[in-house]
mmCIF file of C-alpha atoms and ligand atoms in Angstrom:
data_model
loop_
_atom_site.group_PDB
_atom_site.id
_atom_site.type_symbol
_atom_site.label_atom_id
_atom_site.label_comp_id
_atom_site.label_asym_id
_atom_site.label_seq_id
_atom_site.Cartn_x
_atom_site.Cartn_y
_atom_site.Cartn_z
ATOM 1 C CA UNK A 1 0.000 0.000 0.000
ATOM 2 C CA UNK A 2 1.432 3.778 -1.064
ATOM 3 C CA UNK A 3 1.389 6.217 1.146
ATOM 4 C CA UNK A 4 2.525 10.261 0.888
ATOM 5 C CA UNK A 5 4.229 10.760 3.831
ATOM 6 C CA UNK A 6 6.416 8.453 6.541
ATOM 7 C CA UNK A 7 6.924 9.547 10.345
ATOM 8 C CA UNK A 8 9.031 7.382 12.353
ATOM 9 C CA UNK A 9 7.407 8.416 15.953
ATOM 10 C CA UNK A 10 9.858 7.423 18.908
ATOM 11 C CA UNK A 11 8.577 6.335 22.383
ATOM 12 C CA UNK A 12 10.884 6.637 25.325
ATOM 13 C CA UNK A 13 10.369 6.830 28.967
ATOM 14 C CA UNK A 14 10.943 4.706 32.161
ATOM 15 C CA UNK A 15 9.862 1.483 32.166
ATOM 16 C CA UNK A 16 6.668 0.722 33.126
ATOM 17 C CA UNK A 17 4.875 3.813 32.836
ATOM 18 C CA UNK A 18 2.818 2.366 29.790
ATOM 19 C CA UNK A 19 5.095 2.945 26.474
ATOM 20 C CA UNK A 20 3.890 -0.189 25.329
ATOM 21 C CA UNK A 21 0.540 -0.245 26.240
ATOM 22 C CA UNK A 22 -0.068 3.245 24.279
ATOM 23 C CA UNK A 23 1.429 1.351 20.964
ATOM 24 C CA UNK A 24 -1.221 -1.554 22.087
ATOM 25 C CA UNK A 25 -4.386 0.572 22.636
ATOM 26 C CA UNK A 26 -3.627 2.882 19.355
ATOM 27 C CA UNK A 27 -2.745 0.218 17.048
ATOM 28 C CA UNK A 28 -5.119 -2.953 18.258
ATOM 29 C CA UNK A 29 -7.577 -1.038 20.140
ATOM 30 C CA UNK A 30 -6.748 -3.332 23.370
ATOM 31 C CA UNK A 31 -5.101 -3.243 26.548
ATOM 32 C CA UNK A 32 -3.184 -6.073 28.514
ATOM 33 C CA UNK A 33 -2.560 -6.220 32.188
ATOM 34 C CA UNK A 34 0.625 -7.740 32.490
ATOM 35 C CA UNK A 35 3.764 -6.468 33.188
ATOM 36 C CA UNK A 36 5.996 -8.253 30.626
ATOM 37 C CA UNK A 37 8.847 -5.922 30.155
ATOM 38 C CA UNK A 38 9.604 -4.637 26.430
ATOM 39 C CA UNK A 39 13.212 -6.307 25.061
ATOM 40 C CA UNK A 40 14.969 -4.491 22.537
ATOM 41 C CA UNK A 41 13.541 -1.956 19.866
ATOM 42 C CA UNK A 42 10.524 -2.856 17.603
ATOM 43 C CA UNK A 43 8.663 -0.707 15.462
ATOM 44 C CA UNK A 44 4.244 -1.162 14.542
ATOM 45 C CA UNK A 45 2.522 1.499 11.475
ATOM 46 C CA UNK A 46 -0.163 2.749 11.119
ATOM 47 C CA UNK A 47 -1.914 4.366 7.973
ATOM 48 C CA UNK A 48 -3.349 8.151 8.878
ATOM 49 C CA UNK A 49 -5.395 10.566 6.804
ATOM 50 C CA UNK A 50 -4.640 13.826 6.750
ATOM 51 C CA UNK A 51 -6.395 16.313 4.491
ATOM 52 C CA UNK A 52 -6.784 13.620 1.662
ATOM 53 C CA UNK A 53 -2.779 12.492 2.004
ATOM 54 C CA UNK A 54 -1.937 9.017 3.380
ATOM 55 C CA UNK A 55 0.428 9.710 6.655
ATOM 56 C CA UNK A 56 2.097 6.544 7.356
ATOM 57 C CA UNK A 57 3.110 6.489 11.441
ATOM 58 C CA UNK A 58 6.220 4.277 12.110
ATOM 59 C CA UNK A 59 6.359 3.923 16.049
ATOM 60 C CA UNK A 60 9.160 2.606 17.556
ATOM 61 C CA UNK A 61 8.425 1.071 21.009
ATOM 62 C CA UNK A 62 11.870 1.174 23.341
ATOM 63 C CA UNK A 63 12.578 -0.810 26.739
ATOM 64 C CA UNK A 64 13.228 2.466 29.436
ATOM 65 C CA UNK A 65 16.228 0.944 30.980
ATOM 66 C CA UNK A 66 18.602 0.228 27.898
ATOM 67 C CA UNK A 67 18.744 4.285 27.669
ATOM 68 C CA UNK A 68 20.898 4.285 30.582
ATOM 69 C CA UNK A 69 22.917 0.995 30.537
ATOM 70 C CA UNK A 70 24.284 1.620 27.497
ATOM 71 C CA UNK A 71 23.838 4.066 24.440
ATOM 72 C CA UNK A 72 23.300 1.308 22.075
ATOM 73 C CA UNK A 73 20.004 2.439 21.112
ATOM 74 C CA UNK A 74 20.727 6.130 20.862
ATOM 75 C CA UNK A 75 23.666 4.902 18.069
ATOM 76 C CA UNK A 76 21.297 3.286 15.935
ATOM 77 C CA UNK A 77 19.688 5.092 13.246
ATOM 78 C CA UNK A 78 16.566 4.869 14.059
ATOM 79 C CA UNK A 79 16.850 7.630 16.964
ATOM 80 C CA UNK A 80 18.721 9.988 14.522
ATOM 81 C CA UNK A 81 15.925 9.678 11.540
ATOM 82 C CA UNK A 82 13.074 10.169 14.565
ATOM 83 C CA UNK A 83 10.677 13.173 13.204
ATOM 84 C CA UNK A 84 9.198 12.935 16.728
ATOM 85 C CA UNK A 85 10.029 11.804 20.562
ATOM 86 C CA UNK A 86 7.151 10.409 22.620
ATOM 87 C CA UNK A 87 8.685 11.163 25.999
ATOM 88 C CA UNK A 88 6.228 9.307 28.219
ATOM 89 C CA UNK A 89 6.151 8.995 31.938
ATOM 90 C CA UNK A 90 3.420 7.871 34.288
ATOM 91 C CA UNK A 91 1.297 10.579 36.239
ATOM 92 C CA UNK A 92 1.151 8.086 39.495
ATOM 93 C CA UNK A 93 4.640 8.295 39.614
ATOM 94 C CA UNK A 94 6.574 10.921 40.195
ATOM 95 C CA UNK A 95 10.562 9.660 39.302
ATOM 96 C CA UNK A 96 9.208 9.325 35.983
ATOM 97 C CA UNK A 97 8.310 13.006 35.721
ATOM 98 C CA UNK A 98 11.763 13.292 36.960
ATOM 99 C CA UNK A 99 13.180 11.601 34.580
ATOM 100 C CA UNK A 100 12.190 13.607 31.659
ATOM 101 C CA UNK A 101 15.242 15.754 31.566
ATOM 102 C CA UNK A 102 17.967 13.110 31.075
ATOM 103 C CA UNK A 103 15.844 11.465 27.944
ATOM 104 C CA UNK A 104 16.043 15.064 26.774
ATOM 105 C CA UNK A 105 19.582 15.041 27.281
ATOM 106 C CA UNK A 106 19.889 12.288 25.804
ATOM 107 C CA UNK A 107 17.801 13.456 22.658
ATOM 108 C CA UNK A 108 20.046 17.012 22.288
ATOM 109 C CA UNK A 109 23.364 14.513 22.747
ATOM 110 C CA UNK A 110 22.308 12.561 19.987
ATOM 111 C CA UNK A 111 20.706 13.947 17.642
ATOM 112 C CA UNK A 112 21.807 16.753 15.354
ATOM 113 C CA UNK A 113 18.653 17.940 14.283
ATOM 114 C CA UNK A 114 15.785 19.674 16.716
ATOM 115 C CA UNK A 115 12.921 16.688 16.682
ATOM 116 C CA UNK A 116 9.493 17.633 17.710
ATOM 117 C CA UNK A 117 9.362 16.648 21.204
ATOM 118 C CA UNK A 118 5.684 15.539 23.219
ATOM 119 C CA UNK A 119 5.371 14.855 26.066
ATOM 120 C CA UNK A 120 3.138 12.193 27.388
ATOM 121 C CA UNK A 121 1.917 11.878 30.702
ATOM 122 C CA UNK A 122 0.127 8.526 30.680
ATOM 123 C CA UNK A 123 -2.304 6.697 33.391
ATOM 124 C CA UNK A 124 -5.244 9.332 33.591
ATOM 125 C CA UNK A 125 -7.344 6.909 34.556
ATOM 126 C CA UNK A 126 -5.454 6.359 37.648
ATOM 127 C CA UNK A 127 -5.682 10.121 38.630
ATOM 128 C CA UNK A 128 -8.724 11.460 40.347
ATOM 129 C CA UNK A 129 -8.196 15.259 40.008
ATOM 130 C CA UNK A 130 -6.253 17.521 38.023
ATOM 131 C CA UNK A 131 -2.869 18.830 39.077
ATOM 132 C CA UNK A 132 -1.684 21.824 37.551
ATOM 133 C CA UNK A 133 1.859 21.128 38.808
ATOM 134 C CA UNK A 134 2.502 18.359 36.657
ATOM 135 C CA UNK A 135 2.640 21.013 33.760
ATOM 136 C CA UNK A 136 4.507 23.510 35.982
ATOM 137 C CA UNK A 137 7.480 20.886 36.667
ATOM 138 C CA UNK A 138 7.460 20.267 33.165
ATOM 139 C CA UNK A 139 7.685 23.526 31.900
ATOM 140 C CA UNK A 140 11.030 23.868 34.191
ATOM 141 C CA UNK A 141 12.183 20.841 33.297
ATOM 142 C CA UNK A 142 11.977 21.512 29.654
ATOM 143 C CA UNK A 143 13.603 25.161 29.701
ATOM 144 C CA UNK A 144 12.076 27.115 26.871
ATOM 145 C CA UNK A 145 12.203 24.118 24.619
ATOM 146 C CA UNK A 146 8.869 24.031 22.380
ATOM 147 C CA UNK A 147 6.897 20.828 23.580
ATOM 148 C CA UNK A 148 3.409 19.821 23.396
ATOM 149 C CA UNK A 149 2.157 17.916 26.353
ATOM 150 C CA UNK A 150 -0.925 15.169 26.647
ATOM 151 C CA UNK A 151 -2.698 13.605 29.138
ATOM 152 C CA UNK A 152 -3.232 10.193 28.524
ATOM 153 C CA UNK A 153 -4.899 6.483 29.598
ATOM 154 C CA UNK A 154 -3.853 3.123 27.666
ATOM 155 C CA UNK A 155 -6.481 1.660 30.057
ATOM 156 C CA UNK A 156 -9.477 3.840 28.717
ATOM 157 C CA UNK A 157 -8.061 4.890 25.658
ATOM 158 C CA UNK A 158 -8.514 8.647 26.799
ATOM 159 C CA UNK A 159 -6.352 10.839 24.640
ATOM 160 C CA UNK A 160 -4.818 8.260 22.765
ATOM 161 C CA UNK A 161 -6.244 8.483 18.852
ATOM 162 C CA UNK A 162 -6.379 12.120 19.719
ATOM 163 C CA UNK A 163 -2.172 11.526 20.369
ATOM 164 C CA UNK A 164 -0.980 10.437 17.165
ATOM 165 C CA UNK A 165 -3.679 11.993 14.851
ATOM 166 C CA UNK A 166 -1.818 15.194 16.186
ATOM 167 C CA UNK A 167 1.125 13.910 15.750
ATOM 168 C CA UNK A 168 0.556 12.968 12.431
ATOM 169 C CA UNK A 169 -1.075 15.910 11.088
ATOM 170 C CA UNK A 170 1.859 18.378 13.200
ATOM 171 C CA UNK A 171 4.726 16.409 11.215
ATOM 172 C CA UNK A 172 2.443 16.546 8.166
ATOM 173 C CA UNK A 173 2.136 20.563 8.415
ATOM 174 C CA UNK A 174 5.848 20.706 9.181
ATOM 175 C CA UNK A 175 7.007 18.407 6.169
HETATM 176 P P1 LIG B 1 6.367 0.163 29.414
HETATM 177 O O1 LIG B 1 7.416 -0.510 30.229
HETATM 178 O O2 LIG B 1 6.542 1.664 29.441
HETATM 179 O O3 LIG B 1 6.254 -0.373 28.022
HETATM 180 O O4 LIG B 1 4.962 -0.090 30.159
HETATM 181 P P2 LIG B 1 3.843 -1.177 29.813
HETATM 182 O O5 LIG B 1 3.069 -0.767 28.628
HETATM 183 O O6 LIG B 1 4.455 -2.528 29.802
HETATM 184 O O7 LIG B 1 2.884 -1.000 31.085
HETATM 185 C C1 LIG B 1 3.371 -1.195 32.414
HETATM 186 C C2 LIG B 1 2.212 -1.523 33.327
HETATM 187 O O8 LIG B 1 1.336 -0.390 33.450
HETATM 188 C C3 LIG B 1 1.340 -2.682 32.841
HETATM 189 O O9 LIG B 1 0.936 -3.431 33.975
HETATM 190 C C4 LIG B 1 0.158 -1.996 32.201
HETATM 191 O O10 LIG B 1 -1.006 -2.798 32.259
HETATM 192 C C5 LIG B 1 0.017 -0.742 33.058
HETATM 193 N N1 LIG B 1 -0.532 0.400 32.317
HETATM 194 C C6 LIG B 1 -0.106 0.891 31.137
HETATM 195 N N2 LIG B 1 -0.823 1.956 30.762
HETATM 196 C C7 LIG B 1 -1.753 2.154 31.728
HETATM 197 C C8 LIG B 1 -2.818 3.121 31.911
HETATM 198 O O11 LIG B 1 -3.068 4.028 31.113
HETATM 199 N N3 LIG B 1 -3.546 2.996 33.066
HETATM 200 C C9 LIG B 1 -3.317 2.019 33.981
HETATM 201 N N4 LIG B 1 -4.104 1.990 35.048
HETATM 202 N N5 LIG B 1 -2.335 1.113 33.837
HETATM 203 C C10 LIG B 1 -1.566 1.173 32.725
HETATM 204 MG MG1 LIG B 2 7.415 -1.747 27.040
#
């Protein structure tokens, strides 16, 4: 099948804050329970349609930890062709808010051009009122840089078509 366009969409993050589960609910429309840790890199697509044009999504799910044992995954190509970083954490959780700024660092060490950057803060359903912090610490942690940030749930699928449709149609409008 043709297509007119071709994203490769990056997800990093800690582990377990639901990387894999957002790939799961966007592409199969499902959800699984289990905790069975991602290995390596593997990418899933998806066809989009933006304003007539076919907007193919390449998304590239990562395991959290590898980021920091190593930097084999940063010296593959695949992070240096990313149009887009999915920087996810979990909103129950607050190291992985923490952790935002060294997968940023880690973005601006290896990469040579400025990638769109979102930020995903994932597990809405698993927050019973808003906190208008989260955003704050964000905002600080991300220093000026331009950033969109999302609210999501893998569980209830809050947010999630909404995600990449932006995605798609920002990289589109930027292409
Ligand atoms: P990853 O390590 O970042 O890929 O995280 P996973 O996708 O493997 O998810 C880790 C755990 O969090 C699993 O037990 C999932 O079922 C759970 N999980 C993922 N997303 C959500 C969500 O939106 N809400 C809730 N309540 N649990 C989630
Ligand atoms: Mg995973």
């Amino acid at each position: 099948m043709s297509f007119d366009h071709l994203f490769k969409v990056v997800i990093i993050g800690s582990a377990n804050v639901g990387k894999t589960s957002l790939i799961k609910r966007y592409i199969d429309d499902d959800f699984i329970f289990s905790k069975k840790t991602t290995i390596g890199i593997d990418f899933k697509t998806k066809d989009v349609e933006i304003e007539g044009k076919i907007v193919r999504l390449q998304i590239w799910d990562t395991a959290g930890q590898e980021i920091y044992r190593n930097s084999i995954s940063f010296s593959s190509s695949i992070y240096k062709n990313a149009d887009i970083f999915m920087i996810v954490f979990d909103l129950t959780e607050e190291k992985s808010l923490n952790k935002i700024g060294s997968y940023l660092n880690e973005i601006e060490n290896n990469c040579r051009t400025n990638p769109l950057i979102v930020i995903v803060g994932n597990k809405s359903d698993l927050i019973e009122k808003e906190n208008g912090n989260v955003e704050e610490r964000i905002n600080e942690i991300l220093k000026g840089r331009e950033f969109k940030f999302v609210k999501t749930s893998a569980k209830d699928g809050t947010n999630v078509n909404e995600l990449f449709y932006e995605i798609a149609k920002k990289l589109t409008e930027e292409s």
